[in-house]
Amino acid sequence: MQHGPSVRRRKLGEELRALRDRSGLTSGEAARIVGWHQSKISRIETGRSGVKPEDVRLLLDAYGGVGAQQRALLEALSASAAGPGAETGRGPQWWHDYRGLLPQEYRDFISLEAGARSARTVELSVVPGLLQTPAYARAVTRAALGGLPEPKVDALVDVRLARQSVLRTDPPLELSAVLDEAVLRRQIGGPGVMAEQLRSLVEVARLPQVRLQVLPFSVGGHLGLTGPFVIFSFPNIADLDVVVLDHLTSSLYLERKEDLEAYSAAFRTIQAHALPPQDSSDLISALADDA
């Protein structure tokens, strides 16, 4: 188990080393082309040092033969550990404006979300942040972080809503979400807030990039009972998928092949036991009407 930045640095270093090898350049030759010391190339390729998106562009220009999509993904990967003003494949790292409020682990999560091509998630208790309405997000924030002053609650809700832009960018994040039925029946914020949230879920489920399913109580015990998780995938970059497990005081990032295979298999099994998308929308609509 590793934290996000080290995972991304190592993965990026592996990809850049593979591209350099393919180009036929030694690390010393690559360093001379871009005007660096050879030790900087070594630190980047071993994941001991981060690299800014503009430096990644220099390396990719030197190596040549890198497609536009792979280039964008590598630049997004490097941006996730860069400072304010850096860009991901979906635009500036806006969350740096909240660095005084957000823990580093939350910023790491947002950077993964912003750079990923797809996300698969299983939720047991609450609607995923990418699908929350403002009122529901506010109720969840107050419940989970009781005692916060209203300005901080407002800022956290703003962050939650800003994250949702990944579903409507070009290209959008492809989201597959399986929600336990308990998520839909838990009265967070009261009946009015829940009714609005449920109706919003029905609307967002119509987006072509969103696949929303409900795991009904009738299924009984299931693999998801071990806890919620998210799998981020990054096409065209080998072995870059990351599983994120969220805990009360920290987040864990799993990127070993066996972990990824286990969680991917678990997601497929859970998804197979869930209601089909249309039946899920019908259930959510019925619950909204009864809320």
XYZ file of C-alpha atoms in Angstrom:
291
model
C 0.000 0.000 0.000
C 1.353 3.387 -0.994
C 0.191 6.976 -0.944
C -0.809 8.601 -4.213
C 2.184 10.822 -5.048
C 4.772 8.029 -4.799
C 2.611 5.742 -6.932
C 2.259 8.359 -9.647
C 5.927 9.373 -9.597
C 7.067 5.784 -9.980
C 4.595 5.038 -12.743
C 5.536 8.179 -14.612
C 9.226 7.370 -14.255
C 8.677 3.876 -15.648
C 6.813 5.230 -18.657
C 9.410 7.905 -19.387
C 12.236 5.381 -19.111
C 10.425 3.037 -21.520
C 9.948 5.868 -24.012
C 13.603 6.867 -23.744
C 14.699 3.270 -24.312
C 12.423 3.052 -27.345
C 13.974 6.217 -28.756
C 17.429 4.679 -28.496
C 18.765 7.443 -26.260
C 20.883 6.902 -23.170
C 20.019 8.906 -20.064
C 23.111 11.020 -20.663
C 22.122 11.768 -24.251
C 18.592 12.663 -23.191
C 19.954 14.968 -20.501
C 22.171 16.798 -23.000
C 19.264 17.301 -25.414
C 17.049 18.942 -22.784
C 19.903 20.727 -21.021
C 19.807 18.880 -17.704
C 22.257 16.930 -15.603
C 22.044 13.168 -16.054
C 21.210 12.718 -12.357
C 17.904 14.551 -12.885
C 16.865 12.023 -15.538
C 17.800 9.228 -13.146
C 15.803 10.697 -10.251
C 12.739 11.131 -12.452
C 12.902 7.636 -13.926
C 13.260 5.978 -10.523
C 10.415 7.998 -9.023
C 12.651 9.705 -6.481
C 11.843 13.121 -7.893
C 8.703 14.690 -9.285
C 8.632 16.332 -12.697
C 6.615 19.301 -13.912
C 4.358 19.032 -16.971
C 6.572 21.420 -18.930
C 9.583 19.174 -18.243
C 7.620 16.134 -19.374
C 6.894 17.969 -22.620
C 10.615 18.570 -23.137
C 11.373 14.890 -22.642
C 8.568 13.742 -24.931
C 9.724 16.137 -27.637
C 13.222 14.679 -27.319
C 12.011 11.081 -27.472
C 9.543 11.606 -30.331
C 6.856 9.214 -31.548
C 4.471 9.841 -28.641
C 0.790 10.086 -29.587
C -1.350 13.020 -28.514
C -3.477 10.987 -26.101
C -0.526 9.360 -24.377
C 1.222 12.718 -24.189
C -1.826 14.296 -22.520
C -2.074 11.472 -20.006
C 1.608 11.635 -19.095
C 1.377 15.382 -18.639
C -1.726 14.917 -16.471
C 0.104 12.331 -14.398
C 2.989 14.708 -13.774
C 0.632 17.584 -12.980
C -0.910 15.633 -10.115
C 2.226 16.237 -8.039
C 3.084 19.706 -9.344
C 2.453 23.046 -7.706
C -0.203 25.712 -8.274
C -0.799 26.626 -11.874
C -0.005 23.184 -13.254
C -2.463 21.603 -15.614
C -4.023 18.191 -15.972
C -5.598 16.735 -19.072
C -8.828 18.436 -18.011
C -7.525 21.888 -17.146
C -5.787 23.791 -14.337
C -5.381 22.279 -10.901
C -8.086 24.444 -9.358
C -7.937 22.530 -6.066
C -4.619 24.158 -5.206
C -6.656 27.237 -4.322
C -8.014 25.178 -1.400
C -4.675 23.764 -0.205
C -5.063 25.547 3.140
C -8.346 23.721 3.699
C -7.954 20.321 2.038
C -5.664 17.601 3.408
C -2.948 16.443 1.017
C -4.637 13.053 0.671
C -7.869 14.641 -0.536
C -5.919 16.738 -3.044
C -4.174 13.564 -4.200
C -7.556 11.908 -4.703
C -8.882 14.860 -6.709
C -5.777 14.870 -8.899
C -6.263 11.175 -9.699
C -9.911 11.791 -10.461
C -9.048 14.722 -12.728
C -6.476 12.766 -14.709
C -8.287 9.425 -14.981
C -10.131 8.177 -18.030
C -12.612 6.118 -16.004
C -13.647 5.391 -12.435
C -15.439 2.377 -11.000
C -16.850 2.793 -7.514
C -18.873 0.890 -4.948
C -20.620 2.922 -2.240
C -22.377 1.567 0.832
C -23.393 4.649 2.816
C -23.570 7.864 0.798
C -24.018 9.043 -2.766
C -20.592 9.397 -4.455
C -19.250 12.940 -4.369
C -19.385 13.237 -8.162
C -23.162 12.731 -8.044
C -24.151 14.776 -4.992
C -26.484 17.767 -5.093
C -25.417 20.927 -3.227
C -27.908 20.380 -0.397
C -26.968 16.727 0.008
C -23.248 17.572 -0.093
C -23.791 20.163 2.629
C -25.701 17.689 4.820
C -23.016 15.022 4.377
C -20.230 17.491 5.172
C -21.970 18.689 8.334
C -22.608 15.120 9.483
C -19.097 13.849 8.757
C -17.239 16.924 10.000
C -19.469 18.241 12.762
C -18.555 21.531 14.363
C -16.968 23.156 11.317
C -17.744 26.861 10.881
C -20.085 27.619 8.006
C -17.419 29.263 5.791
C -15.426 26.026 5.831
C -18.531 23.975 5.133
C -19.278 26.266 2.199
C -15.744 25.841 0.853
C -15.857 22.047 1.127
C -19.188 21.944 -0.671
C -17.729 24.170 -3.390
C -14.889 21.690 -3.818
C -17.298 18.772 -4.034
C -19.311 20.511 -6.749
C -16.203 21.647 -8.655
C -15.042 18.032 -8.847
C -18.176 17.154 -10.785
C -16.918 19.049 -13.837
C -14.943 15.941 -14.859
C -18.223 14.355 -15.955
C -18.842 17.095 -18.499
C -15.395 17.895 -19.862
C -14.101 16.688 -23.223
C -13.427 13.847 -22.903
C -15.521 13.234 -19.780
C -14.654 10.862 -17.004
C -16.455 7.567 -17.561
C -18.131 6.669 -14.279
C -19.529 3.274 -13.295
C -21.097 3.371 -9.846
C -22.831 0.682 -7.836
C -24.788 1.990 -4.850
C -26.050 -0.201 -2.065
C -29.791 0.295 -1.564
C -28.979 1.706 1.871
C -27.475 4.758 0.140
C -30.874 5.587 -1.330
C -32.866 5.002 1.856
C -30.636 6.769 4.365
C -32.337 10.083 5.136
C -29.423 12.491 4.890
C -30.596 16.082 5.160
C -34.259 15.149 5.489
C -36.973 14.053 3.019
C -36.773 17.151 0.824
C -33.010 16.920 0.373
C -33.219 13.204 -0.319
C -36.015 13.578 -2.862
C -33.957 16.176 -4.743
C -30.870 13.976 -4.586
C -32.703 10.917 -5.861
C -34.236 12.836 -8.759
C -30.787 14.175 -9.600
C -29.413 10.628 -9.696
C -32.065 9.668 -12.238
C -31.071 12.631 -14.416
C -27.335 12.064 -14.247
C -27.808 8.353 -14.975
C -29.019 9.394 -18.438
C -25.573 10.743 -19.308
C -23.828 8.373 -21.735
C -20.639 8.460 -19.674
C -22.412 7.367 -16.470
C -23.518 3.827 -15.621
C -25.446 3.790 -12.347
C -26.684 0.602 -10.698
C -28.317 -0.246 -7.381
C -27.447 -3.293 -5.324
C -30.788 -4.218 -3.716
C -31.222 -5.477 -0.183
C -32.534 -8.747 -1.628
C -28.979 -9.666 -2.690
C -28.057 -10.163 0.960
C -24.365 -10.431 1.731
C -21.951 -9.331 -0.985
C -18.271 -8.574 -1.596
C -18.827 -4.852 -1.180
C -19.503 -5.294 2.525
C -15.755 -5.158 3.119
C -15.947 -1.442 2.377
C -16.325 1.144 -0.396
C -13.607 1.557 -3.001
C -12.767 3.389 -6.203
C -10.724 2.091 -9.130
C -9.195 4.763 -11.366
C -8.044 3.717 -14.828
C -5.672 5.495 -17.191
C -5.708 4.006 -20.708
C -2.545 3.850 -22.787
C -0.290 3.938 -19.739
C 0.729 0.438 -18.693
C -0.261 -0.714 -15.216
C -1.400 2.719 -14.102
C -4.731 1.740 -12.528
C -5.051 2.602 -8.843
C -7.467 1.361 -6.182
C -8.332 3.919 -3.505
C -9.605 2.827 -0.102
C -10.928 5.683 2.012
C -10.672 5.510 5.793
C -11.661 7.901 8.556
C -8.219 9.476 8.925
C -6.410 8.479 5.728
C -6.654 7.039 2.228
C -4.708 4.053 0.949
C -3.630 3.529 -2.645
C -3.132 0.005 -3.977
C -1.397 -0.498 -7.313
C 0.063 -4.010 -7.221
C -1.176 -6.163 -10.078
C -2.742 -8.718 -7.747
C -4.627 -6.007 -5.815
C -5.947 -4.456 -9.007
C -7.076 -7.822 -10.315
C -8.808 -8.660 -7.031
C -10.715 -5.377 -6.839
C -11.579 -5.404 -10.547
C -12.970 -8.917 -10.159
C -14.890 -7.845 -7.051
C -16.385 -4.899 -8.927
C -17.494 -7.137 -11.807
C -19.130 -9.539 -9.361
C -20.906 -6.762 -7.473
C -22.022 -5.163 -10.731
C -23.401 -8.491 -11.964
C -25.545 -8.820 -8.823
C -26.831 -5.251 -9.054
C -29.993 -4.224 -10.868
C -29.576 -3.271 -14.535
C -29.280 0.502 -15.139
C -32.898 1.014 -16.207
C -34.292 -1.024 -13.319
C -32.001 0.916 -10.996
C -33.352 4.234 -12.314
C -36.905 2.980 -11.893
C -36.214 2.086 -8.259
C -34.585 5.437 -7.575
C -37.539 7.255 -9.174
C -40.001 5.320 -7.035
C -38.067 6.135 -3.877
C -37.943 9.816 -4.878
C -41.715 9.856 -5.264
C -42.090 8.329 -1.800
C -39.529 10.566 -0.094
